[in-house]
mmCIF file of N, CA and C and ligand atoms in Angstrom:
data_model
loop_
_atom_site.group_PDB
_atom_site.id
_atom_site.type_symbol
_atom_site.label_atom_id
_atom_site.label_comp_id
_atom_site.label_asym_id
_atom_site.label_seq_id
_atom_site.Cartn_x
_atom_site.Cartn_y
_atom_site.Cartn_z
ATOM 1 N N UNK K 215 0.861 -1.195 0.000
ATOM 2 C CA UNK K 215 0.000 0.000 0.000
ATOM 3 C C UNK K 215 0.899 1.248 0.000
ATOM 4 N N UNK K 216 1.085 2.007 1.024
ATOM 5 C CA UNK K 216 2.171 3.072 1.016
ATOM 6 C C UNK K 216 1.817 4.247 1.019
ATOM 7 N N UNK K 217 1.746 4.281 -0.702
ATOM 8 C CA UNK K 217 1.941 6.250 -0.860
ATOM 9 C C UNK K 217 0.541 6.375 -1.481
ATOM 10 N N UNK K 218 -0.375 5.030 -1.505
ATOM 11 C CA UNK K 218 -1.257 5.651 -1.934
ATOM 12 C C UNK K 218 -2.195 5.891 -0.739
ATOM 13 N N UNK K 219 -2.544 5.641 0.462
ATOM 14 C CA UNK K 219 -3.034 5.299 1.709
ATOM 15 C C UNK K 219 -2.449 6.686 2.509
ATOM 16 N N UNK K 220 -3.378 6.915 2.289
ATOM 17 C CA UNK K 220 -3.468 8.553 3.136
ATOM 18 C C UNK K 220 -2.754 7.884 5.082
ATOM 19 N N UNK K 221 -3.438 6.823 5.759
ATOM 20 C CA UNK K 221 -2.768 6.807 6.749
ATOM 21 C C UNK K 221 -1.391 5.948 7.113
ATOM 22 N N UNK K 222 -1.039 4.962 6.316
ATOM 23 C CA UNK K 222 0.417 4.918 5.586
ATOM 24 C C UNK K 222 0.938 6.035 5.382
ATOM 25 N N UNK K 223 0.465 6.708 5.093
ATOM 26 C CA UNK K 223 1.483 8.231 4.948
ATOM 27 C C UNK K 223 1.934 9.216 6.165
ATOM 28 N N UNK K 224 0.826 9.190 7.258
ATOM 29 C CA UNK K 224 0.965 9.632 8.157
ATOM 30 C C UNK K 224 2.074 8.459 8.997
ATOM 31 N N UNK K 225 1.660 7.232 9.254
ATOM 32 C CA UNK K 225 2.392 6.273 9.897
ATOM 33 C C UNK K 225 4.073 6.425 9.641
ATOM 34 N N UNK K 226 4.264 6.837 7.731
ATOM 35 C CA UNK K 226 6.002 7.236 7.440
ATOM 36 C C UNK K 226 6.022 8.387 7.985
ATOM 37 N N UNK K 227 5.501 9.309 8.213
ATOM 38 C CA UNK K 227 5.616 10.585 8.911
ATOM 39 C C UNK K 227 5.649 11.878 7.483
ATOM 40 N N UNK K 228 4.830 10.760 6.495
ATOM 41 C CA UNK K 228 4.964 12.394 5.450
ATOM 42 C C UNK K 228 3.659 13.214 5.082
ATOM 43 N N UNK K 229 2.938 12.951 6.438
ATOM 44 C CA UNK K 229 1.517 13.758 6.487
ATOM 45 C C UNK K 229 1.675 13.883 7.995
ATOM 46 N N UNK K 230 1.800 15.199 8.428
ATOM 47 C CA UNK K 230 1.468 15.388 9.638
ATOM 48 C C UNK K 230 0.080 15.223 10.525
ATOM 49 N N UNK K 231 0.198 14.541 11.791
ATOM 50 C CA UNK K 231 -0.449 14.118 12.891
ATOM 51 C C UNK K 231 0.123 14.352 14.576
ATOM 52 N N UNK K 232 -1.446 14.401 14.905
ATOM 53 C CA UNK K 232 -1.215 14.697 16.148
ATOM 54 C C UNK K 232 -1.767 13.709 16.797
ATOM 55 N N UNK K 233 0.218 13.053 17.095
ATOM 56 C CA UNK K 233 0.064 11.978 17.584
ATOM 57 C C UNK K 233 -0.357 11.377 19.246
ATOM 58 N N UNK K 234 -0.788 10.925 19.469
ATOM 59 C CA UNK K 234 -1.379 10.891 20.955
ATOM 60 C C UNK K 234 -0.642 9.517 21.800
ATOM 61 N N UNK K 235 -0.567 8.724 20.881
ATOM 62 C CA UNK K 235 0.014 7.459 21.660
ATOM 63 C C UNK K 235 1.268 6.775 20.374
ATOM 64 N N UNK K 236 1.823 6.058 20.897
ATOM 65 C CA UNK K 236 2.664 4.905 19.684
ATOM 66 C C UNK K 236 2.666 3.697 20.683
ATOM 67 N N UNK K 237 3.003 2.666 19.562
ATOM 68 C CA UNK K 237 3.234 1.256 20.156
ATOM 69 C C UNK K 237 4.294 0.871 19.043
ATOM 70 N N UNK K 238 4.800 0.043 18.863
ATOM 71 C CA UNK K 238 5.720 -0.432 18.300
ATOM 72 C C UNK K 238 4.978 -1.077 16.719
ATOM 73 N N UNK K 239 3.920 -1.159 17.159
ATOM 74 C CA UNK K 239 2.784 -1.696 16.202
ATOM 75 C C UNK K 239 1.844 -0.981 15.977
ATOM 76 N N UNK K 240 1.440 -0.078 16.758
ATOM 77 C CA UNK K 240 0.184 0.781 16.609
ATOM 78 C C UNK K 240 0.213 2.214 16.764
ATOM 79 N N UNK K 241 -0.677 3.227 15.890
ATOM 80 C CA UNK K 241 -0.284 4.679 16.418
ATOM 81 C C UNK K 241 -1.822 5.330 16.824
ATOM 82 N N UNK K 242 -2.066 6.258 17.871
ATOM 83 C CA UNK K 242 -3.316 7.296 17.638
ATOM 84 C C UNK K 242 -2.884 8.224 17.877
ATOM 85 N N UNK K 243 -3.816 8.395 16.952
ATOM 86 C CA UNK K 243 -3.420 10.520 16.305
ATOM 87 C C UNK K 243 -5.225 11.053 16.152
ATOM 88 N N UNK K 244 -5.147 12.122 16.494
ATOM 89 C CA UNK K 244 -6.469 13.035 16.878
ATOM 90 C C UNK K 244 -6.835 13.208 15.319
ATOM 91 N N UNK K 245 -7.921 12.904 15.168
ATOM 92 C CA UNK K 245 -8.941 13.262 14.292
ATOM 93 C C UNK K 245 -9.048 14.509 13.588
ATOM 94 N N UNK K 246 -8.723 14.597 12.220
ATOM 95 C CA UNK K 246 -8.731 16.034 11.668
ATOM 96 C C UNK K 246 -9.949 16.805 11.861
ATOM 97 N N UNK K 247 -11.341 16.387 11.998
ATOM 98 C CA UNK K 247 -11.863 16.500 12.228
ATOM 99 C C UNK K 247 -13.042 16.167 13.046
ATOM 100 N N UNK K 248 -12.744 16.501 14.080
ATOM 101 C CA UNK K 248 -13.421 15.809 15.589
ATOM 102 C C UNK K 248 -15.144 15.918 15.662
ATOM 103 N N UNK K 249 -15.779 15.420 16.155
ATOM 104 C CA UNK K 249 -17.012 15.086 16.202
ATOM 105 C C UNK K 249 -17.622 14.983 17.875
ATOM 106 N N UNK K 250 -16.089 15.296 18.537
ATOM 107 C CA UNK K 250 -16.575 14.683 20.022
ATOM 108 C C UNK K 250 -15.233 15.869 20.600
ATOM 109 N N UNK K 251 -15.767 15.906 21.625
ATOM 110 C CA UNK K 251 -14.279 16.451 22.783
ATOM 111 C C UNK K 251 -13.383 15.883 22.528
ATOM 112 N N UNK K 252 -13.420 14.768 23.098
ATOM 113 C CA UNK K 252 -12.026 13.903 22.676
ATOM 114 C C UNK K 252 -12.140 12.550 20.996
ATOM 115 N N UNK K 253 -11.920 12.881 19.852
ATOM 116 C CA UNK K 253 -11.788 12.075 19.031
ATOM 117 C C UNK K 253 -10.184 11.678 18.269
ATOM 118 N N UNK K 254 -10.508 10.408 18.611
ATOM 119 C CA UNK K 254 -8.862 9.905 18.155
ATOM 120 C C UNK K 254 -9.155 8.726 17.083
ATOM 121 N N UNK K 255 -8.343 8.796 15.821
ATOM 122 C CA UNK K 255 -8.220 7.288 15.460
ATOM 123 C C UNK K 255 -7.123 6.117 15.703
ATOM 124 N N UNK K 256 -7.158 5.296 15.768
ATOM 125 C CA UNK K 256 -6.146 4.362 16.189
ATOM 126 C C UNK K 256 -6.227 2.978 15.390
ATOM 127 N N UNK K 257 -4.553 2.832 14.657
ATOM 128 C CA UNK K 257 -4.689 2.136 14.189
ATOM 129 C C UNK K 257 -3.566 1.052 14.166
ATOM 130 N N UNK K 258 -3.655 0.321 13.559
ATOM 131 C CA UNK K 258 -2.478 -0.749 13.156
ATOM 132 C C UNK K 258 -1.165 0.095 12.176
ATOM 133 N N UNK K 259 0.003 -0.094 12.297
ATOM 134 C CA UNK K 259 0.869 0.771 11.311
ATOM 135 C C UNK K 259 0.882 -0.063 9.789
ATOM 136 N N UNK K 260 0.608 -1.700 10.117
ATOM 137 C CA UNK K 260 0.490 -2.417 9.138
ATOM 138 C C UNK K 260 -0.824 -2.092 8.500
ATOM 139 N N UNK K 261 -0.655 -2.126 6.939
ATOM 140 C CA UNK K 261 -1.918 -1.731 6.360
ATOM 141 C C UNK K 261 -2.957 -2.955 6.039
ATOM 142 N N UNK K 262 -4.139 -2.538 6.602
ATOM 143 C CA UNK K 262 -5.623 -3.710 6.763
ATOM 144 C C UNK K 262 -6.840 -2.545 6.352
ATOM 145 N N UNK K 263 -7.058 -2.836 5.210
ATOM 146 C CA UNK K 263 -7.948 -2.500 4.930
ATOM 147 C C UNK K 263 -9.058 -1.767 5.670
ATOM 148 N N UNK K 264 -9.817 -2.711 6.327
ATOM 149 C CA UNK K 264 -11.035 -2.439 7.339
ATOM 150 C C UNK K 264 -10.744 -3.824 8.284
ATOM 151 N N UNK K 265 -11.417 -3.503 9.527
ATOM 152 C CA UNK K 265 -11.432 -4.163 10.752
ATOM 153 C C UNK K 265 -11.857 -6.044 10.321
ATOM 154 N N UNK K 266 -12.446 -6.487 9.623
ATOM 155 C CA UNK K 266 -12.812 -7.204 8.907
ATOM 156 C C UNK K 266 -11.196 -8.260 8.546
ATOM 157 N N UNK K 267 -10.747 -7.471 7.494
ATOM 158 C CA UNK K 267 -9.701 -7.817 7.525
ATOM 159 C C UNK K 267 -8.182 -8.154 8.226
ATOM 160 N N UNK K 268 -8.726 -7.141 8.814
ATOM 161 C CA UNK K 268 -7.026 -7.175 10.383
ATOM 162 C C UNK K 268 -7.464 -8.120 10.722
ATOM 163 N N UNK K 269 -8.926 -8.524 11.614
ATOM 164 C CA UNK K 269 -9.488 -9.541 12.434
ATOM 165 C C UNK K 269 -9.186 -10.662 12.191
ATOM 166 N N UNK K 270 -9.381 -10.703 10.572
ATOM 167 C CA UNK K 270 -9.387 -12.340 9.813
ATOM 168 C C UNK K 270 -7.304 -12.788 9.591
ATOM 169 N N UNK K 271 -7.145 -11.089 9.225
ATOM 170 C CA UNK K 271 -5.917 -11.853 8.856
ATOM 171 C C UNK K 271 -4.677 -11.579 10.323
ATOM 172 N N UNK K 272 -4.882 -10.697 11.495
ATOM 173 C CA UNK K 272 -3.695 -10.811 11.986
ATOM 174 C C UNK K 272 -4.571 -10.496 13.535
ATOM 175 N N UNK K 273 -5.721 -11.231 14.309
ATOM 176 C CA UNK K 273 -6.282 -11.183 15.553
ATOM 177 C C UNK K 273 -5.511 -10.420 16.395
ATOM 178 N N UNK K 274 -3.882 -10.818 17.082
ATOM 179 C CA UNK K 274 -3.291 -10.310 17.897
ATOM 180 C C UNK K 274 -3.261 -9.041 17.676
ATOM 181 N N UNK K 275 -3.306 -8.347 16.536
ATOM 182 C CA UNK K 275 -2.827 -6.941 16.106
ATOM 183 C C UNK K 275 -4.203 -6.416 16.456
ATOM 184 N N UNK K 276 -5.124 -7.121 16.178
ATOM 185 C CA UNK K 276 -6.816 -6.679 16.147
ATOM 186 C C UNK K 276 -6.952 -5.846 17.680
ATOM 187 N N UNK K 277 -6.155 -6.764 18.519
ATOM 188 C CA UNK K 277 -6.297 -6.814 20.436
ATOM 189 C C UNK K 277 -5.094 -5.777 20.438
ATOM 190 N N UNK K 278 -4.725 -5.826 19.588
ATOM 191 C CA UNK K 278 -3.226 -4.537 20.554
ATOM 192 C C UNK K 278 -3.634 -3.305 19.832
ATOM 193 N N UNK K 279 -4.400 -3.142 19.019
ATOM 194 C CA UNK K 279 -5.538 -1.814 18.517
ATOM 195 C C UNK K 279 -6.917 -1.688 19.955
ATOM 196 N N UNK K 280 -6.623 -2.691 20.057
ATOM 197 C CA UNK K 280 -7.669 -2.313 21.613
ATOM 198 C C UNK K 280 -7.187 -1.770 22.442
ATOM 199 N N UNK K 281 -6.270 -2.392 22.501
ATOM 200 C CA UNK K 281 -5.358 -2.322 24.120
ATOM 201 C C UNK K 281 -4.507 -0.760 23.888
ATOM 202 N N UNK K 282 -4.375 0.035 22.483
ATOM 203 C CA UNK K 282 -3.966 1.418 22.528
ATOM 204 C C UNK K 282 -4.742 2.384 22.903
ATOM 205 N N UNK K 283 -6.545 1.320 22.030
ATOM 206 C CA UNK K 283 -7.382 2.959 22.358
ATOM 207 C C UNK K 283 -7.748 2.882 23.533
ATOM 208 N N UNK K 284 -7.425 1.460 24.435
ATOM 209 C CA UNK K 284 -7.816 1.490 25.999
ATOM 210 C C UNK K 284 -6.617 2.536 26.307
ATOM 211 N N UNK K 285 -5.833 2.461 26.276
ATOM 212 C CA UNK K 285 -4.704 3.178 27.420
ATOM 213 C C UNK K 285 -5.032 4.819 26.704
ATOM 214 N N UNK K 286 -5.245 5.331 25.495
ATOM 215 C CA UNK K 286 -5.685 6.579 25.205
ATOM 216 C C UNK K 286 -6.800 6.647 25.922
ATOM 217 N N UNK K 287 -7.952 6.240 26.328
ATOM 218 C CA UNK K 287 -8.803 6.575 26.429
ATOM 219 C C UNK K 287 -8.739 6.004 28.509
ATOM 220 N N UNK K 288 -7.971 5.771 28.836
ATOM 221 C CA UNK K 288 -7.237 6.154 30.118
ATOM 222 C C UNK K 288 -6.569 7.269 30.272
ATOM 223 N N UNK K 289 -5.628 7.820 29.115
ATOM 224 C CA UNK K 289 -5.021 8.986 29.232
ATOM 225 C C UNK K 289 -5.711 10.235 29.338
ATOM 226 N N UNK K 290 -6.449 9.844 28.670
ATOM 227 C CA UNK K 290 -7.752 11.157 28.482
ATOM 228 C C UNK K 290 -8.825 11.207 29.088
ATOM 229 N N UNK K 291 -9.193 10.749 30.322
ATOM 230 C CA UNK K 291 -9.905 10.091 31.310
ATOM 231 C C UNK K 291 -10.844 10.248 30.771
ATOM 232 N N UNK K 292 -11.392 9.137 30.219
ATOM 233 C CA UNK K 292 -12.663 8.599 29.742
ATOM 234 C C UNK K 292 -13.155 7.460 30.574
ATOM 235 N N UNK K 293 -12.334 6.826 30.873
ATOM 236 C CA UNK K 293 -12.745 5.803 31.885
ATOM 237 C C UNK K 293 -14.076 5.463 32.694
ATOM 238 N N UNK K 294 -13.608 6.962 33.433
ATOM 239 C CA UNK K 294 -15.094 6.945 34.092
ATOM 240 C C UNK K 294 -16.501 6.809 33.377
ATOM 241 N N UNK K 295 -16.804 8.125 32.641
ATOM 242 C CA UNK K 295 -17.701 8.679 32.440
ATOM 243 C C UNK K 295 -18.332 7.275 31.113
ATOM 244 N N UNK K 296 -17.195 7.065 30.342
ATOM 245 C CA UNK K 296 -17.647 6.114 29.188
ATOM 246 C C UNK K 296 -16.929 6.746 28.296
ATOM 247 N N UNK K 297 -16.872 5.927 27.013
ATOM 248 C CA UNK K 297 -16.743 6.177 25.426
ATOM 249 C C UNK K 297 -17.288 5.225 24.548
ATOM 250 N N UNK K 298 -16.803 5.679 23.393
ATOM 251 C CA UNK K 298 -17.719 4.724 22.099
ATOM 252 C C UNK K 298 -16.403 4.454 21.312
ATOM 253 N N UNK K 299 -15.951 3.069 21.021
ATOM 254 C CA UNK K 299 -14.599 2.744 19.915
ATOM 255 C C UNK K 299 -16.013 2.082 18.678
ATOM 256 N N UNK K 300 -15.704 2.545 17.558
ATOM 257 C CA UNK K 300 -16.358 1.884 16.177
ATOM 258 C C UNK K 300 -15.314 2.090 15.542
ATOM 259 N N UNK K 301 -15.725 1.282 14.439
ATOM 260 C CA UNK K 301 -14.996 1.051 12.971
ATOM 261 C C UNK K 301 -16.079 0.662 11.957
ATOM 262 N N UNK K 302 -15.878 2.033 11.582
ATOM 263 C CA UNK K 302 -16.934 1.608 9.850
ATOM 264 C C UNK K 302 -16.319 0.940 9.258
ATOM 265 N N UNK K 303 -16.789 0.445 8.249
ATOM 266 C CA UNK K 303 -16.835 -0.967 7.946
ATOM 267 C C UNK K 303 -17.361 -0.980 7.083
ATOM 268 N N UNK K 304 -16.925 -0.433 5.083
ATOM 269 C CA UNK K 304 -17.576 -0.776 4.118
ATOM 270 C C UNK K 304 -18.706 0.408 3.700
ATOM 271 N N UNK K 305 -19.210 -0.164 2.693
ATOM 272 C CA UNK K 305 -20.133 0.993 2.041
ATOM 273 C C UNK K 305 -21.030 1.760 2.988
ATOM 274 N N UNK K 306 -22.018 0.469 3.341
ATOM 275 C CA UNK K 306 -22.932 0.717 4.324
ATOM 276 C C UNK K 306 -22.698 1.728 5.724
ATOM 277 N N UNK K 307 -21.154 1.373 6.379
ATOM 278 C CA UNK K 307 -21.237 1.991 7.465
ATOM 279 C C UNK K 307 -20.321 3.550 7.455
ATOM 280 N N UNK K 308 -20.230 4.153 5.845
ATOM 281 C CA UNK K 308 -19.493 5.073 5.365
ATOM 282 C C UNK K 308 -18.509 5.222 5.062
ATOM 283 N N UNK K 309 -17.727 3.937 5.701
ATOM 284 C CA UNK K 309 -15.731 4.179 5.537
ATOM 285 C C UNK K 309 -15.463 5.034 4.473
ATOM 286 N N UNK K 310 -14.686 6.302 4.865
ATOM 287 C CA UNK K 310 -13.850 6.832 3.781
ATOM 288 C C UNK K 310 -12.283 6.705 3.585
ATOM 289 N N UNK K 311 -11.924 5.648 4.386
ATOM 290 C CA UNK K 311 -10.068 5.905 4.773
ATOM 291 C C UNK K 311 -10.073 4.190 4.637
ATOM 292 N N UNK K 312 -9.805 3.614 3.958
ATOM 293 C CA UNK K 312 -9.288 2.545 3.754
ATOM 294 C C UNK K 312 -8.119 1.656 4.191
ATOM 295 N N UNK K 313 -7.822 2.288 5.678
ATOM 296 C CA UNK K 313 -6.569 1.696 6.414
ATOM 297 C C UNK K 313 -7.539 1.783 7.905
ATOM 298 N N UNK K 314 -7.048 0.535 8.184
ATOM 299 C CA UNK K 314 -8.444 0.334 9.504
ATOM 300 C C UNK K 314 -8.449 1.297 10.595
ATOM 301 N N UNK K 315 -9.157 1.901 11.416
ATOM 302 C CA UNK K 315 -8.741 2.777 12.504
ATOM 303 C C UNK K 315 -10.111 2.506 13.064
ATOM 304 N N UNK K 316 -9.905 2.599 14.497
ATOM 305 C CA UNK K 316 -10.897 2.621 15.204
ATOM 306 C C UNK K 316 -11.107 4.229 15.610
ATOM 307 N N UNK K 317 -12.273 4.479 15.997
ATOM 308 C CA UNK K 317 -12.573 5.746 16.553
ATOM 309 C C UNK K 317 -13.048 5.922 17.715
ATOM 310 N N UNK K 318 -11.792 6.514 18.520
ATOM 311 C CA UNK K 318 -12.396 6.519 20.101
ATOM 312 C C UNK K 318 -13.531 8.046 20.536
ATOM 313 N N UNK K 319 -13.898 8.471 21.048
ATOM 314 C CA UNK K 319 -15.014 9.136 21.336
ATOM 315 C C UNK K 319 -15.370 9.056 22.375
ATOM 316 N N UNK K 320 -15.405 10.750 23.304
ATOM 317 C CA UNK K 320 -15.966 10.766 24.022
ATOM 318 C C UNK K 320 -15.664 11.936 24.996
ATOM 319 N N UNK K 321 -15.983 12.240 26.062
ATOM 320 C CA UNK K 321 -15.620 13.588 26.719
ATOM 321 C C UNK K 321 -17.266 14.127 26.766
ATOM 322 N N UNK K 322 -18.206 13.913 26.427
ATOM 323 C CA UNK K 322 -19.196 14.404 26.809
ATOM 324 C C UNK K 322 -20.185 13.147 25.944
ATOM 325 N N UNK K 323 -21.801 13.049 26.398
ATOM 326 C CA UNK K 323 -22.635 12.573 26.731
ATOM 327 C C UNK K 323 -22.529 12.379 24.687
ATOM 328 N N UNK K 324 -22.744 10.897 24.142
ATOM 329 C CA UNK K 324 -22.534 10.640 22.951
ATOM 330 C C UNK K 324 -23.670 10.422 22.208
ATOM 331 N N UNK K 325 -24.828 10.733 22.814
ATOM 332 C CA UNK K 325 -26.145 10.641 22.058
ATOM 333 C C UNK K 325 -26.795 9.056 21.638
ATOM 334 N N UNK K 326 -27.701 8.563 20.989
ATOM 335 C CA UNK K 326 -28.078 7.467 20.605
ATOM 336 C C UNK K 326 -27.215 6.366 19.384
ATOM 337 N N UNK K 327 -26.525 5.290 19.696
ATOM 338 C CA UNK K 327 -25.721 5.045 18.947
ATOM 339 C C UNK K 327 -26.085 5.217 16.990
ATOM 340 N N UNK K 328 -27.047 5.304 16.613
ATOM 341 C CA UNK K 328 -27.114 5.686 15.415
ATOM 342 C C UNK K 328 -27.918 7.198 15.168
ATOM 343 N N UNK K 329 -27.857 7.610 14.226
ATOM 344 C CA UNK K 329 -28.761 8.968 13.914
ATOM 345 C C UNK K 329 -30.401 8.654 13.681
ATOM 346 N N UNK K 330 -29.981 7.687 13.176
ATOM 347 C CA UNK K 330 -31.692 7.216 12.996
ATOM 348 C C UNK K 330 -32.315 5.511 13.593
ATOM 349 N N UNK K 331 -33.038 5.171 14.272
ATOM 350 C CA UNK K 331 -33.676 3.879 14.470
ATOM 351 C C UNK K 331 -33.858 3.283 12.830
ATOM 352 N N UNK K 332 -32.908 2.314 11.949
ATOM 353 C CA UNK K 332 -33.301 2.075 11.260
ATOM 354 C C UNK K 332 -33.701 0.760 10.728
ATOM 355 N N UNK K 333 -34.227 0.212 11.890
ATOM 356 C CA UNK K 333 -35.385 -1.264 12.105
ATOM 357 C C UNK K 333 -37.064 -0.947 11.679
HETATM 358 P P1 5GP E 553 -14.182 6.816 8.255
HETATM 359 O O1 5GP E 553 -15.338 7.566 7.648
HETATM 360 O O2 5GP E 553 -13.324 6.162 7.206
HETATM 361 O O3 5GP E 553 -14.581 5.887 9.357
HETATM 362 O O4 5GP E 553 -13.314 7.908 9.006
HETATM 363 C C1 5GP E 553 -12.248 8.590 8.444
HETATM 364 C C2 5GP E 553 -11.835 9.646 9.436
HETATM 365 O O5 5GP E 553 -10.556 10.128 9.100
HETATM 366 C C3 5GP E 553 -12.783 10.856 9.483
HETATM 367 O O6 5GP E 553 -13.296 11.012 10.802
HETATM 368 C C4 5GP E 553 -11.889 12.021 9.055
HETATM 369 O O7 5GP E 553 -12.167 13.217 9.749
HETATM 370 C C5 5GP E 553 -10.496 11.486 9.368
HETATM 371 N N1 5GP E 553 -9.458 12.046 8.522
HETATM 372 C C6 5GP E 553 -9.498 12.190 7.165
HETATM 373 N N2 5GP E 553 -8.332 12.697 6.712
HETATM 374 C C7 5GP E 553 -7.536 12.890 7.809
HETATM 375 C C8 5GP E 553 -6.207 13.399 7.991
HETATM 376 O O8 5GP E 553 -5.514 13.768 7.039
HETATM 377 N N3 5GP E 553 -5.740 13.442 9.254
HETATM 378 C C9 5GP E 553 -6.476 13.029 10.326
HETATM 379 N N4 5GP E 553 -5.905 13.138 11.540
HETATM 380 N N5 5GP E 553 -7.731 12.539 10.197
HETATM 381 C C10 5GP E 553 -8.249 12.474 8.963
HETATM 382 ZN ZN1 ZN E 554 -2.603 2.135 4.829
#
């Protein structure tokens, strides 16, 4: 993937981010555009498509993308109060970034998990 993968690019360091955590395997960097008090994405540095794919093809990496946006979302005391980690996922759930990232969220009261009841 590389240079065409907008967060591959950030991961080589030739798109600037504001980086919040590293792992040897994993990075979160704040959201260009936030939606919440605190919004971060966090991802694998290896490139996986969507969550789908990391899951199927490399599990451990799946859990140490957890285990970053847990300790961010310790750093940023969310703990208490709560947060929301998703990963869109494909047409349906909007993905526009094609390198997996979860989205942590939260710092104030996050509303009903979708915009619309659509059952
Ligand atoms: P998706 O819709 O794929 O789940 O989310 C993509 C996210 O990436 C969006 O929330 C968008 O604001 C964020 N984003 C897009 N381009 C950049 C960028 O260049 N830097 C950062 N930090 N976030 C970005
Ligand atoms: Zn990528």
């Amino acid at each position: 993937m590389g240079s065409d993968c907008l967060f591959c690019r950030i991961v080589a360091g030739e798109i600037p981010a504001t980086v919040v955590r590293e792992t040897p395997t994993t990075l979160a960097f704040r959201d260009i555009s936030p939606q919440a008090p605190v919004h971060v994405l966090v991802i694998p540095k290896e490139h996986y498509a969507d969550v789908a794919t990391l899951a199927q093809g490399d599990p451990a990496l799946a859990g140490e993308v957890l285990a970053t946006a847990t300790a961010v979302a310790e750093d940023e005391g969310l703990l208490g109060d709560g947060f929301r980690l998703m990963f869109n996922t494909g047409a349906y759930a909007g993905q526009e970034v094609f390198h997996v990232h979860a989205h942590l969220l939260g710092g104030a009261p996050l509303g009903p998990m979708l915009a619309r009841n659509l059952a």
